[in-house]
Amino acid sequence: MADCLKIADEANKGRLSDDELDEILTELNSEKKARQAAGALDQIESAIFERGLLIAKEAEIAKKIEKRNRYINILKEQKLMALAERADEMTGDPSLGLEAALVGVNAPFEGATRSVDSITGALVNSYAGGMIADLKKAGLLTKFNNMKGDFERQVANVLGDLNLKTPVGVAEASADAKAMGKILFKYQRAALQRENQAGSYIMLMEGRVVRASHDQRRLVKVGPEEWKNYIRGKLDYEKMGIAPERIEGFLDSAYEAITTGIRKEGDRTEISLAFKGPGNLAKKESAAGVFTFKSANDWYDYDQKFGKASLRESFMQDIQSASRATALMEVLGTNPEAMVERVQKRLMEKYRGDPKKLSRIKRETAAINFDAALAEVTGDVNIGSHTPLARYMHFYRSIQTMAKLGGAWISA
């Protein structure tokens, strides 16, 4: 512990709080235990020092991101209040401004149709449209739509290789698999960069194929023990920053989070200090890559058994998820729930002398409730639900999205 304290103090130089230092010490001790378990005693000191410097650097980055996101959220709040004022001037109903930001409204004021929903659709269309054009040009669109088996595995390996700091190539992959992997990587990276600009700070883990997808029904059907026994040996815990003694607890928590859609408060990411408050989308998105598989083949095997069982569908889900998160942050800032609540509260204070407008802002008699609208555009309306109706409505909305992309998605 003394060595850890010395390293943390050296890395700190007065920049970090006591809580941040405590978190660093916990990680350093986990690193030490991991090295001891692996028998790498001669590497402990250098490994701990390198890890300490990295964590301190991440904490410093976190402070900068937190400051950036405070500015972002202030600007978003001002824009939403201005939108409500324009709605009031043109329609006499300021609440339509907040509704417009969420789902769009048919009303004569600027910004009435620039909603989270419309931006999400535009981003998905942009990424998918560009990808389809590139696949067509390369003569690979049919192969993409019918991708399966060994060819699909090859593309997954190419995509995982391209997500290395220094790609080494996949010798066994065909020319078509390599070309397709490069096209998918192009749009995966574009979506990632746009999302980070909006407020996230996502660092792709080395070798990542796509964000892991999980079929909740399959996990519930087999139960936690069978799922843990299958995935336990496929994850790279060192890259995930999980010490050996924490693996079982992590898997238990992961199973619960996946099957219920509820994450425990305080679930840690490498930059959790940058995002304050419950429901923080930027923090959630930045933690989304928590599952890091040892290899692209491990990811592929897991996806076949407990995921989408389709690289094409997993990839498109990744793009759709990134697009939705980007749209939410571009309109509502890094904590959409808190933003909607704050703007609604400010509007109630501003119009408290007008009972009619106040009633509309509270949505006491309106057909569209703000909480329900937010749950719809965030996708939370489906999380943790296994009911036939919820699955049907989710499938119906997905079909609507795919229909806008043309015949290329019929097979999906």
Short mmCIF file of N, CA and C in Angstrom, two decimals, residues 232-318:
data_model
loop_
_atom_site.label_atom_id
_atom_site.label_comp_id
_atom_site.label_asym_id
_atom_site.label_seq_id
_atom_site.Cartn_x
_atom_site.Cartn_y
_atom_site.Cartn_z
N ARG A 232 -17.82 -16.57 -19.11
CA ARG A 232 -16.72 -16.31 -18.18
C ARG A 232 -15.35 -16.37 -18.85
N GLY A 233 -15.10 -17.37 -19.66
CA GLY A 233 -13.80 -17.55 -20.28
C GLY A 233 -13.59 -16.78 -21.56
N LYS A 234 -14.60 -16.03 -22.00
CA LYS A 234 -14.50 -15.32 -23.27
C LYS A 234 -14.14 -13.84 -23.11
N LEU A 235 -14.22 -13.32 -21.90
CA LEU A 235 -13.98 -11.89 -21.68
C LEU A 235 -12.54 -11.61 -21.28
N ASP A 236 -12.04 -10.44 -21.70
CA ASP A 236 -10.69 -10.01 -21.35
C ASP A 236 -10.78 -9.09 -20.14
N TYR A 237 -10.68 -9.65 -18.95
CA TYR A 237 -10.89 -8.89 -17.73
C TYR A 237 -9.80 -7.86 -17.48
N GLU A 238 -8.60 -8.13 -17.95
CA GLU A 238 -7.51 -7.17 -17.77
C GLU A 238 -7.81 -5.89 -18.53
N LYS A 239 -8.25 -6.01 -19.79
CA LYS A 239 -8.59 -4.83 -20.57
C LYS A 239 -9.82 -4.12 -19.99
N MET A 240 -10.69 -4.88 -19.35
CA MET A 240 -11.89 -4.30 -18.76
C MET A 240 -11.61 -3.69 -17.40
N GLY A 241 -10.38 -3.90 -16.88
CA GLY A 241 -10.03 -3.34 -15.57
C GLY A 241 -10.70 -4.04 -14.41
N ILE A 242 -10.95 -5.34 -14.55
CA ILE A 242 -11.63 -6.10 -13.50
C ILE A 242 -10.65 -7.09 -12.88
N ALA A 243 -10.37 -6.91 -11.59
CA ALA A 243 -9.44 -7.77 -10.88
C ALA A 243 -10.05 -9.17 -10.73
N PRO A 244 -9.21 -10.20 -10.60
CA PRO A 244 -9.71 -11.58 -10.50
C PRO A 244 -10.78 -11.78 -9.43
N GLU A 245 -10.61 -11.14 -8.27
CA GLU A 245 -11.58 -11.35 -7.18
C GLU A 245 -12.91 -10.65 -7.44
N ARG A 246 -12.96 -9.80 -8.47
CA ARG A 246 -14.20 -9.09 -8.77
C ARG A 246 -14.98 -9.71 -9.93
N ILE A 247 -14.43 -10.74 -10.56
CA ILE A 247 -15.05 -11.29 -11.77
C ILE A 247 -16.46 -11.82 -11.51
N GLU A 248 -16.62 -12.62 -10.46
CA GLU A 248 -17.94 -13.21 -10.20
C GLU A 248 -18.97 -12.14 -9.88
N GLY A 249 -18.57 -11.14 -9.10
CA GLY A 249 -19.49 -10.05 -8.78
C GLY A 249 -19.86 -9.26 -10.01
N PHE A 250 -18.87 -9.05 -10.88
CA PHE A 250 -19.13 -8.34 -12.14
C PHE A 250 -20.13 -9.09 -13.00
N LEU A 251 -19.95 -10.40 -13.14
CA LEU A 251 -20.85 -11.20 -13.98
C LEU A 251 -22.26 -11.22 -13.40
N ASP A 252 -22.37 -11.32 -12.08
CA ASP A 252 -23.70 -11.30 -11.45
C ASP A 252 -24.39 -9.97 -11.73
N SER A 253 -23.64 -8.88 -11.57
CA SER A 253 -24.21 -7.55 -11.80
C SER A 253 -24.57 -7.35 -13.27
N ALA A 254 -23.71 -7.86 -14.17
CA ALA A 254 -23.97 -7.72 -15.60
C ALA A 254 -25.24 -8.47 -16.00
N TYR A 255 -25.40 -9.68 -15.49
CA TYR A 255 -26.60 -10.46 -15.82
C TYR A 255 -27.85 -9.72 -15.37
N GLU A 256 -27.80 -9.20 -14.16
CA GLU A 256 -28.96 -8.47 -13.62
C GLU A 256 -29.26 -7.22 -14.45
N ALA A 257 -28.20 -6.49 -14.83
CA ALA A 257 -28.39 -5.27 -15.62
C ALA A 257 -28.96 -5.58 -16.99
N ILE A 258 -28.47 -6.64 -17.63
CA ILE A 258 -28.93 -7.00 -18.98
C ILE A 258 -30.38 -7.46 -18.95
N THR A 259 -30.73 -8.29 -18.00
CA THR A 259 -32.08 -8.88 -17.98
C THR A 259 -33.14 -7.94 -17.44
N THR A 260 -32.73 -6.92 -16.67
CA THR A 260 -33.71 -5.99 -16.12
C THR A 260 -33.65 -4.62 -16.77
N GLY A 261 -32.50 -4.30 -17.41
CA GLY A 261 -32.33 -2.98 -18.00
C GLY A 261 -31.97 -1.93 -16.98
N ILE A 262 -31.67 -2.35 -15.74
CA ILE A 262 -31.38 -1.41 -14.67
C ILE A 262 -29.94 -1.57 -14.25
N ARG A 263 -29.17 -0.46 -14.31
CA ARG A 263 -27.78 -0.46 -13.86
C ARG A 263 -27.72 0.11 -12.46
N LYS A 264 -26.85 -0.43 -11.64
CA LYS A 264 -26.67 0.10 -10.30
C LYS A 264 -26.01 1.47 -10.37
N GLU A 265 -26.42 2.35 -9.48
CA GLU A 265 -25.76 3.64 -9.40
C GLU A 265 -24.30 3.40 -9.01
N GLY A 266 -23.41 4.13 -9.64
CA GLY A 266 -22.01 3.99 -9.30
C GLY A 266 -21.29 2.97 -10.13
N ASP A 267 -21.97 2.30 -11.10
CA ASP A 267 -21.26 1.42 -12.01
C ASP A 267 -20.12 2.21 -12.63
N ARG A 268 -18.90 1.72 -12.46
CA ARG A 268 -17.73 2.54 -12.80
C ARG A 268 -17.29 2.41 -14.25
N THR A 269 -16.93 3.51 -14.82
CA THR A 269 -16.24 3.52 -16.11
C THR A 269 -14.93 4.24 -15.86
N GLU A 270 -14.05 4.23 -16.85
CA GLU A 270 -12.76 4.89 -16.66
C GLU A 270 -12.89 6.39 -16.52
N ILE A 271 -14.03 6.95 -16.87
CA ILE A 271 -14.19 8.40 -16.74
C ILE A 271 -15.50 8.74 -16.04
N SER A 272 -15.92 7.89 -15.11
CA SER A 272 -17.21 8.11 -14.45
C SER A 272 -17.29 9.45 -13.74
N LEU A 273 -16.15 9.97 -13.29
CA LEU A 273 -16.17 11.23 -12.57
C LEU A 273 -16.56 12.40 -13.45
N ALA A 274 -16.55 12.19 -14.76
CA ALA A 274 -16.86 13.29 -15.67
C ALA A 274 -18.36 13.53 -15.79
N PHE A 275 -19.16 12.59 -15.32
CA PHE A 275 -20.60 12.68 -15.56
C PHE A 275 -21.36 12.53 -14.26
N LYS A 276 -22.00 13.61 -13.85
CA LYS A 276 -22.67 13.61 -12.56
C LYS A 276 -24.17 13.41 -12.74
N GLY A 277 -24.79 12.76 -11.77
CA GLY A 277 -26.24 12.68 -11.73
C GLY A 277 -26.79 11.41 -12.32
N PRO A 278 -27.96 10.96 -11.85
CA PRO A 278 -28.60 9.76 -12.37
C PRO A 278 -29.10 9.98 -13.79
N GLY A 279 -29.25 8.93 -14.53
CA GLY A 279 -29.78 9.03 -15.89
C GLY A 279 -28.84 9.71 -16.85
N ASN A 280 -27.56 9.79 -16.52
CA ASN A 280 -26.65 10.53 -17.37
C ASN A 280 -26.28 9.72 -18.60
N LEU A 281 -26.76 10.16 -19.75
CA LEU A 281 -26.57 9.42 -20.99
C LEU A 281 -25.12 9.36 -21.40
N ALA A 282 -24.39 10.47 -21.24
CA ALA A 282 -22.98 10.49 -21.64
C ALA A 282 -22.19 9.44 -20.87
N LYS A 283 -22.48 9.31 -19.58
CA LYS A 283 -21.79 8.31 -18.78
C LYS A 283 -22.18 6.91 -19.22
N LYS A 284 -23.48 6.70 -19.43
CA LYS A 284 -23.96 5.38 -19.85
C LYS A 284 -23.35 4.98 -21.17
N GLU A 285 -23.30 5.90 -22.13
CA GLU A 285 -22.73 5.60 -23.43
C GLU A 285 -21.24 5.32 -23.33
N SER A 286 -20.57 6.07 -22.48
CA SER A 286 -19.13 5.89 -22.33
C SER A 286 -18.81 4.55 -21.68
N ALA A 287 -19.77 3.99 -20.96
CA ALA A 287 -19.58 2.69 -20.33
C ALA A 287 -20.09 1.55 -21.19
N ALA A 288 -20.64 1.89 -22.36
CA ALA A 288 -21.32 0.89 -23.17
C ALA A 288 -20.39 -0.20 -23.69
N GLY A 289 -19.11 0.10 -23.79
CA GLY A 289 -18.17 -0.88 -24.31
C GLY A 289 -17.56 -1.75 -23.23
N VAL A 290 -18.26 -1.90 -22.08
CA VAL A 290 -17.68 -2.60 -20.95
C VAL A 290 -17.35 -4.04 -21.27
N PHE A 291 -18.11 -4.71 -22.12
CA PHE A 291 -17.81 -6.08 -22.49
C PHE A 291 -16.71 -6.10 -23.55
N THR A 292 -15.55 -6.59 -23.16
CA THR A 292 -14.44 -6.71 -24.10
C THR A 292 -14.06 -8.18 -24.20
N PHE A 293 -14.21 -8.74 -25.38
CA PHE A 293 -13.93 -10.16 -25.58
C PHE A 293 -12.46 -10.38 -25.89
N LYS A 294 -11.98 -11.57 -25.58
CA LYS A 294 -10.58 -11.89 -25.81
C LYS A 294 -10.23 -11.85 -27.30
N SER A 295 -11.18 -12.18 -28.13
CA SER A 295 -10.93 -12.20 -29.57
C SER A 295 -12.23 -11.96 -30.31
N ALA A 296 -12.11 -11.66 -31.60
CA ALA A 296 -13.30 -11.49 -32.44
C ALA A 296 -14.08 -12.79 -32.51
N ASN A 297 -13.39 -13.92 -32.49
CA ASN A 297 -14.07 -15.22 -32.52
C ASN A 297 -14.89 -15.45 -31.25
N ASP A 298 -14.37 -15.00 -30.10
CA ASP A 298 -15.12 -15.12 -28.85
C ASP A 298 -16.39 -14.26 -28.92
N TRP A 299 -16.24 -13.03 -29.47
CA TRP A 299 -17.42 -12.18 -29.64
C TRP A 299 -18.42 -12.86 -30.56
N TYR A 300 -17.95 -13.40 -31.67
CA TYR A 300 -18.84 -14.01 -32.66
C TYR A 300 -19.60 -15.20 -32.05
N ASP A 301 -18.89 -16.05 -31.32
CA ASP A 301 -19.52 -17.22 -30.71
C ASP A 301 -20.60 -16.78 -29.71
N TYR A 302 -20.27 -15.74 -28.91
CA TYR A 302 -21.25 -15.24 -27.94
C TYR A 302 -22.47 -14.66 -28.64
N ASP A 303 -22.23 -13.89 -29.70
CA ASP A 303 -23.33 -13.27 -30.43
C ASP A 303 -24.26 -14.33 -31.03
N GLN A 304 -23.69 -15.42 -31.50
CA GLN A 304 -24.50 -16.50 -32.07
C GLN A 304 -25.39 -17.15 -31.02
N LYS A 305 -24.87 -17.27 -29.80
CA LYS A 305 -25.61 -17.98 -28.75
C LYS A 305 -26.52 -17.08 -27.92
N PHE A 306 -26.04 -15.88 -27.58
CA PHE A 306 -26.80 -15.02 -26.68
C PHE A 306 -27.05 -13.61 -27.21
N GLY A 307 -26.62 -13.32 -28.43
CA GLY A 307 -26.82 -11.99 -28.98
C GLY A 307 -27.80 -12.00 -30.14
N LYS A 308 -27.52 -11.18 -31.15
CA LYS A 308 -28.39 -11.07 -32.31
C LYS A 308 -28.25 -12.24 -33.27
N ALA A 309 -27.14 -12.99 -33.11
CA ALA A 309 -26.83 -14.11 -34.02
C ALA A 309 -26.70 -13.60 -35.45
N SER A 310 -26.24 -12.36 -35.59
CA SER A 310 -26.09 -11.75 -36.91
C SER A 310 -25.18 -10.53 -36.78
N LEU A 311 -24.04 -10.56 -37.44
CA LEU A 311 -23.15 -9.40 -37.43
C LEU A 311 -23.85 -8.21 -38.06
N ARG A 312 -24.60 -8.44 -39.13
CA ARG A 312 -25.31 -7.36 -39.79
C ARG A 312 -26.27 -6.66 -38.83
N GLU A 313 -27.07 -7.43 -38.11
CA GLU A 313 -28.05 -6.84 -37.20
C GLU A 313 -27.37 -6.21 -35.98
N SER A 314 -26.32 -6.85 -35.48
CA SER A 314 -25.59 -6.27 -34.34
C SER A 314 -24.94 -4.96 -34.74
N PHE A 315 -24.40 -4.91 -35.95
CA PHE A 315 -23.76 -3.68 -36.43
C PHE A 315 -24.79 -2.57 -36.57
N MET A 316 -25.94 -2.88 -37.17
CA MET A 316 -26.97 -1.86 -37.36
C MET A 316 -27.57 -1.41 -36.03
N GLN A 317 -27.67 -2.33 -35.08
CA GLN A 317 -28.14 -1.94 -33.76
C GLN A 317 -27.15 -0.97 -33.14
N ASP A 318 -25.85 -1.22 -33.33
CA ASP A 318 -24.81 -0.33 -32.83
C ASP A 318 -24.95 1.06 -33.44
#
